Amino acid sequence: LARGLLRTDGGGPDTPYTADMLAKNFERIAFYDEYARGGGLRRSSGRAGQLRRWTAPIRVSMRFGPSVPDTVQTADRALVNGYLGRLASVTGHPITASQSRANFHVLVMGLDDQAALSAQVKQIIPGASTSTLNLFRNVPRSIHCLVVAFSDDKNENKVTSAIALIRAEHPDLLRKSCYHEEIAQGLGLANDSPDARPSIFNDDDEFALLTTHDEALLAMLYDPRLSIGMPLEQARPIFQIMAREKAGRLY
């Protein structure tokens, strides 16, 4: 905070971006992976993938570890519920809070909640692989929070479920930042880019909360002009048009 990071203003006159910048950021964040799919925290190959997103309605549940006070649970549920409404409005995709038949699970766990965390992951994913369990058991201290999205067995670009882990020990703003970033990334924007600004999809932590730039990325991801599994070369001329449309509304 003293260095001017974790901004909550969503961007402003000091963070202008053009249509070309928006298109470039969408390409990097939507078509590339930060980590290898199914490889835990192993870095990706750096090769472009195909468009990946949800098709079914997204039902988000929150589960808290025993160490999380009731007051924090109540406040965070209200915060996330409001955020889900914003994401649904931006994407045009059904995204709601639901404790039953959930397919997007947000686990808010502290270091003392390891047993509860492992039990929750096993319940959500019966027969979870050792690598998946270890990913949640042994999160490096340098990682504030994370999300793992799972695909349909017959179509790796069709996201069917996700688990986000939020460290309960974080101060309120950093925990809120984790909700914003991990839920948004779980919708299909799987990468970060050092060039994306103003954006939460950037490891520099300049922005804490979803920005107008990020809303544009999400709207582009769920625009019906793009389809699941579309390769980058086919999608590029389409999302370049979208980027010009989005930038034209802002500047």
Tab-separated table of C-alpha atoms in Angstrom:
chain	number	residue	atom	x	y	z
A	1	LEU	CA	0.000	0.000	0.000
A	2	ALA	CA	2.867	2.362	0.824
A	3	ARG	CA	4.256	1.746	-2.671
A	4	GLY	CA	0.920	2.578	-4.295
A	5	LEU	CA	-0.021	-1.039	-5.003
A	6	LEU	CA	-3.372	-2.807	-4.536
A	7	ARG	CA	-5.198	0.127	-6.108
A	8	THR	CA	-8.980	-0.035	-5.889
A	9	ASP	CA	-9.835	2.697	-8.419
A	10	GLY	CA	-10.141	0.392	-11.426
A	11	GLY	CA	-7.761	2.478	-13.518
A	12	GLY	CA	-7.902	6.100	-14.563
A	13	PRO	CA	-6.263	8.837	-16.671
A	14	ASP	CA	-2.820	7.508	-15.740
A	15	THR	CA	-3.594	4.054	-17.187
A	16	PRO	CA	-4.885	4.585	-20.733
A	17	TYR	CA	-5.026	1.677	-23.155
A	18	THR	CA	-5.750	1.381	-26.853
A	19	ALA	CA	-7.684	-1.185	-28.868
A	20	ASP	CA	-4.396	-2.766	-29.963
A	21	MET	CA	-3.249	-3.073	-26.354
A	22	LEU	CA	-6.562	-4.615	-25.319
A	23	ALA	CA	-6.406	-7.150	-28.172
A	24	LYS	CA	-2.806	-8.034	-27.342
A	25	ASN	CA	-3.648	-8.518	-23.666
A	26	PHE	CA	-6.667	-10.674	-24.515
A	27	GLU	CA	-4.520	-12.875	-26.737
A	28	ARG	CA	-1.898	-13.382	-24.046
A	29	ILE	CA	-4.341	-13.926	-21.166
A	30	ALA	CA	-7.047	-16.003	-22.900
A	31	PHE	CA	-4.960	-18.183	-25.239
A	32	TYR	CA	-1.914	-18.939	-23.110
A	33	ASP	CA	-1.614	-20.691	-19.760
A	34	GLU	CA	0.425	-19.587	-16.768
A	35	TYR	CA	0.854	-23.196	-15.670
A	36	ALA	CA	0.812	-26.480	-17.588
A	37	ARG	CA	-2.671	-28.003	-17.621
A	38	GLY	CA	-2.713	-30.898	-15.189
A	39	GLY	CA	0.870	-30.130	-14.205
A	40	GLY	CA	0.356	-28.466	-10.849
A	41	LEU	CA	2.583	-25.403	-10.571
A	42	ARG	CA	4.843	-26.419	-13.446
A	43	ARG	CA	5.157	-23.594	-15.939
A	44	SER	CA	3.373	-24.016	-19.262
A	45	SER	CA	5.163	-24.724	-22.533
A	46	GLY	CA	4.507	-21.181	-23.710
A	47	ARG	CA	2.558	-22.346	-26.741
A	48	ALA	CA	-0.824	-20.880	-27.593
A	49	GLY	CA	-3.853	-22.986	-26.761
A	50	GLN	CA	-7.480	-22.747	-27.836
A	51	LEU	CA	-10.335	-20.673	-26.463
A	52	ARG	CA	-11.509	-22.087	-23.150
A	53	ARG	CA	-14.605	-21.138	-21.143
A	54	TRP	CA	-17.759	-22.432	-19.429
A	55	THR	CA	-20.950	-23.393	-21.230
A	56	ALA	CA	-23.127	-24.460	-18.276
A	57	PRO	CA	-24.447	-21.995	-15.680
A	58	ILE	CA	-21.833	-21.339	-12.996
A	59	ARG	CA	-22.958	-21.990	-9.417
A	60	VAL	CA	-20.492	-20.722	-6.836
A	61	SER	CA	-20.285	-22.062	-3.300
A	62	MET	CA	-18.119	-20.794	-0.456
A	63	ARG	CA	-16.713	-23.089	2.194
A	64	PHE	CA	-14.781	-21.771	5.171
A	65	GLY	CA	-12.247	-23.472	7.392
A	66	PRO	CA	-12.868	-23.818	11.138
A	67	SER	CA	-10.350	-21.032	11.808
A	68	VAL	CA	-12.389	-18.383	9.940
A	69	PRO	CA	-14.558	-16.253	12.292
A	70	ASP	CA	-18.293	-16.050	11.618
A	71	THR	CA	-18.072	-12.285	11.111
A	72	VAL	CA	-15.554	-12.765	8.285
A	73	GLN	CA	-17.682	-15.502	6.723
A	74	THR	CA	-20.775	-13.273	6.678
A	75	ALA	CA	-18.930	-10.272	5.247
A	76	ASP	CA	-17.096	-12.308	2.600
A	77	ARG	CA	-20.251	-14.082	1.424
A	78	ALA	CA	-21.933	-10.730	0.870
A	79	LEU	CA	-18.861	-9.414	-0.937
A	80	VAL	CA	-18.630	-12.409	-3.277
A	81	ASN	CA	-22.374	-12.470	-3.958
A	82	GLY	CA	-22.197	-8.885	-5.165
A	83	TYR	CA	-19.147	-9.641	-7.283
A	84	LEU	CA	-20.865	-12.601	-8.944
A	85	GLY	CA	-23.668	-10.313	-10.058
A	86	ARG	CA	-21.134	-7.997	-11.635
A	87	LEU	CA	-19.432	-10.880	-13.467
A	88	ALA	CA	-22.760	-12.185	-14.754
A	89	SER	CA	-23.651	-8.735	-16.059
A	90	VAL	CA	-20.283	-8.295	-17.779
A	91	THR	CA	-20.153	-11.740	-19.412
A	92	GLY	CA	-23.833	-12.313	-20.088
A	93	HIS	CA	-23.302	-15.797	-18.629
A	94	PRO	CA	-25.367	-17.183	-15.701
A	95	ILE	CA	-23.197	-16.871	-12.558
A	96	THR	CA	-24.888	-17.194	-9.177
A	97	ALA	CA	-24.162	-18.148	-5.581
A	98	SER	CA	-25.418	-21.605	-4.661
A	99	GLN	CA	-24.571	-23.970	-1.853
A	100	SER	CA	-26.273	-26.855	-3.656
A	101	ARG	CA	-25.142	-28.404	-6.942
A	102	ALA	CA	-22.187	-26.019	-6.986
A	103	ASN	CA	-19.582	-26.385	-9.724
A	104	PHE	CA	-17.278	-23.516	-8.722
A	105	HIS	CA	-15.997	-24.010	-5.182
A	106	VAL	CA	-14.314	-21.196	-3.260
A	107	LEU	CA	-12.412	-22.589	-0.265
A	108	VAL	CA	-11.370	-20.024	2.333
A	109	MET	CA	-8.871	-21.814	4.516
A	110	GLY	CA	-6.120	-20.884	6.943
A	111	LEU	CA	-2.888	-22.711	7.616
A	112	ASP	CA	-4.527	-24.452	10.580
A	113	ASP	CA	-7.295	-25.765	8.313
A	114	GLN	CA	-5.180	-28.210	6.291
A	115	ALA	CA	-7.198	-31.260	7.352
A	116	ALA	CA	-10.470	-29.544	6.424
A	117	LEU	CA	-8.980	-28.379	3.127
A	118	SER	CA	-7.879	-31.877	2.097
A	119	ALA	CA	-11.262	-33.304	3.086
A	120	GLN	CA	-13.087	-30.662	1.035
A	121	VAL	CA	-10.978	-31.272	-2.086
A	122	LYS	CA	-11.518	-35.022	-1.808
A	123	GLN	CA	-15.258	-34.497	-1.413
A	124	ILE	CA	-15.448	-32.155	-4.405
A	125	ILE	CA	-13.246	-34.349	-6.614
A	126	PRO	CA	-13.639	-38.012	-5.646
A	127	GLY	CA	-10.562	-39.867	-6.791
A	128	ALA	CA	-8.507	-36.683	-7.089
A	129	SER	CA	-4.970	-37.368	-8.251
A	130	THR	CA	-2.039	-37.095	-5.876
A	131	SER	CA	-0.731	-34.117	-7.831
A	132	THR	CA	-4.023	-32.266	-7.412
A	133	LEU	CA	-4.161	-32.979	-3.678
A	134	ASN	CA	-0.536	-31.942	-3.241
A	135	LEU	CA	-1.189	-28.715	-5.091
A	136	PHE	CA	-3.646	-27.646	-2.401
A	137	ARG	CA	-1.667	-29.154	0.479
A	138	ASN	CA	1.651	-27.529	-0.365
A	139	VAL	CA	0.909	-24.087	-1.749
A	140	PRO	CA	4.130	-22.011	-1.702
A	141	ARG	CA	4.005	-19.046	0.643
A	142	SER	CA	4.700	-16.748	-2.311
A	143	ILE	CA	1.313	-17.592	-3.854
A	144	HIS	CA	-1.468	-15.502	-2.301
A	145	CYS	CA	-4.292	-17.630	-3.700
A	146	LEU	CA	-4.981	-19.897	-6.656
A	147	VAL	CA	-7.682	-21.443	-8.820
A	148	VAL	CA	-7.732	-24.759	-10.638
A	149	ALA	CA	-10.254	-25.238	-13.444
A	150	PHE	CA	-11.278	-28.689	-14.626
A	151	SER	CA	-12.454	-29.584	-18.113
A	152	ASP	CA	-14.917	-31.975	-19.679
A	153	ASP	CA	-13.351	-35.403	-20.297
A	154	LYS	CA	-14.270	-35.177	-23.967
A	155	ASN	CA	-13.375	-31.527	-24.519
A	156	GLU	CA	-10.466	-29.947	-22.657
A	157	ASN	CA	-11.603	-26.452	-23.645
A	158	LYS	CA	-15.015	-26.808	-22.001
A	159	VAL	CA	-14.646	-25.839	-18.337
A	160	THR	CA	-17.006	-27.784	-16.112
A	161	SER	CA	-15.791	-27.068	-12.581
A	162	ALA	CA	-13.255	-25.117	-10.590
A	163	ILE	CA	-11.770	-24.851	-7.114
A	164	ALA	CA	-10.310	-21.614	-5.788
A	165	LEU	CA	-8.213	-21.496	-2.621
A	166	ILE	CA	-8.165	-18.227	-0.700
A	167	ARG	CA	-5.792	-17.895	2.252
A	168	ALA	CA	-7.925	-16.907	5.229
A	169	GLU	CA	-5.029	-15.130	6.983
A	170	HIS	CA	-4.885	-12.324	4.427
A	171	PRO	CA	-5.912	-8.803	5.468
A	172	ASP	CA	-9.341	-7.781	4.186
A	173	LEU	CA	-8.197	-5.981	1.013
A	174	LEU	CA	-5.805	-8.719	-0.071
A	175	ARG	CA	-8.448	-11.372	0.556
A	176	LYS	CA	-10.932	-9.339	-1.491
A	177	SER	CA	-8.316	-9.039	-4.229
A	178	CYS	CA	-7.953	-12.816	-4.241
A	179	TYR	CA	-11.696	-13.277	-4.694
A	180	HIS	CA	-11.675	-10.886	-7.638
A	181	GLU	CA	-8.697	-12.422	-9.401
A	182	GLU	CA	-9.261	-16.129	-8.842
A	183	ILE	CA	-12.974	-16.186	-9.638
A	184	ALA	CA	-12.347	-14.155	-12.797
A	185	GLN	CA	-9.465	-16.401	-13.841
A	186	GLY	CA	-11.608	-19.454	-13.193
A	187	LEU	CA	-13.993	-18.213	-15.886
A	188	GLY	CA	-11.340	-18.918	-18.525
A	189	LEU	CA	-8.715	-16.177	-18.405
A	190	ALA	CA	-5.933	-18.484	-17.283
A	191	ASN	CA	-2.811	-16.390	-17.752
A	192	ASP	CA	-1.188	-13.212	-16.480
A	193	SER	CA	0.721	-10.641	-18.499
A	194	PRO	CA	3.242	-8.014	-17.348
A	195	ASP	CA	1.909	-5.741	-20.109
A	196	ALA	CA	-1.733	-5.796	-18.974
A	197	ARG	CA	-2.630	-2.473	-17.344
A	198	PRO	CA	-4.878	-1.551	-15.636
A	199	SER	CA	-5.487	-5.174	-14.732
A	200	ILE	CA	-5.574	-7.775	-12.007
A	201	PHE	CA	-4.186	-10.236	-14.574
A	202	ASN	CA	-0.698	-8.961	-13.849
A	203	ASP	CA	1.594	-10.286	-11.131
A	204	ASP	CA	2.743	-6.791	-10.139
A	205	ASP	CA	-0.210	-6.365	-7.704
A	206	GLU	CA	-0.751	-2.768	-8.814
A	207	PHE	CA	-4.507	-3.302	-8.947
A	208	ALA	CA	-6.416	-5.165	-6.274
A	209	LEU	CA	-9.842	-5.305	-7.903
A	210	LEU	CA	-11.335	-6.026	-11.312
A	211	THR	CA	-10.836	-3.039	-13.634
A	212	THR	CA	-12.705	-1.687	-16.650
A	213	HIS	CA	-9.964	-3.247	-18.789
A	214	ASP	CA	-10.635	-6.644	-17.177
A	215	GLU	CA	-14.370	-6.307	-17.695
A	216	ALA	CA	-13.647	-5.831	-21.402
A	217	LEU	CA	-11.538	-9.011	-21.442
A	218	LEU	CA	-14.324	-11.033	-19.813
A	219	ALA	CA	-16.963	-9.642	-22.165
A	220	MET	CA	-14.776	-10.592	-25.126
A	221	LEU	CA	-14.197	-14.095	-23.751
A	222	TYR	CA	-17.942	-14.792	-23.581
A	223	ASP	CA	-18.897	-12.989	-26.771
A	224	PRO	CA	-20.797	-15.476	-28.997
A	225	ARG	CA	-18.629	-14.480	-31.948
A	226	LEU	CA	-15.919	-16.614	-30.363
A	227	SER	CA	-16.481	-20.310	-29.776
A	228	ILE	CA	-14.947	-22.922	-27.507
A	229	GLY	CA	-11.912	-24.596	-29.013
A	230	MET	CA	-11.292	-21.800	-31.524
A	231	PRO	CA	-7.563	-21.574	-32.312
A	232	LEU	CA	-5.725	-18.298	-31.932
A	233	GLU	CA	-5.194	-17.634	-35.631
A	234	GLN	CA	-8.902	-18.021	-36.344
A	235	ALA	CA	-9.961	-15.978	-33.341
A	236	ARG	CA	-7.484	-13.086	-33.704
A	237	PRO	CA	-9.306	-11.064	-36.396
A	238	ILE	CA	-12.556	-11.461	-34.449
A	239	PHE	CA	-11.276	-10.296	-31.085
A	240	GLN	CA	-9.381	-7.442	-32.727
A	241	ILE	CA	-12.753	-6.142	-33.914
A	242	MET	CA	-14.162	-6.619	-30.401
A	243	ALA	CA	-11.237	-4.711	-28.915
A	244	ARG	CA	-11.896	-1.760	-31.214
A	245	GLU	CA	-15.551	-1.831	-30.185
A	246	LYS	CA	-14.647	-1.885	-26.467
A	247	ALA	CA	-11.986	0.808	-26.727
A	248	GLY	CA	-14.316	2.976	-28.775
A	249	ARG	CA	-16.814	3.026	-25.909
A	250	LEU	CA	-14.186	4.120	-23.431
A	251	TYR	CA	-12.152	6.716	-25.320
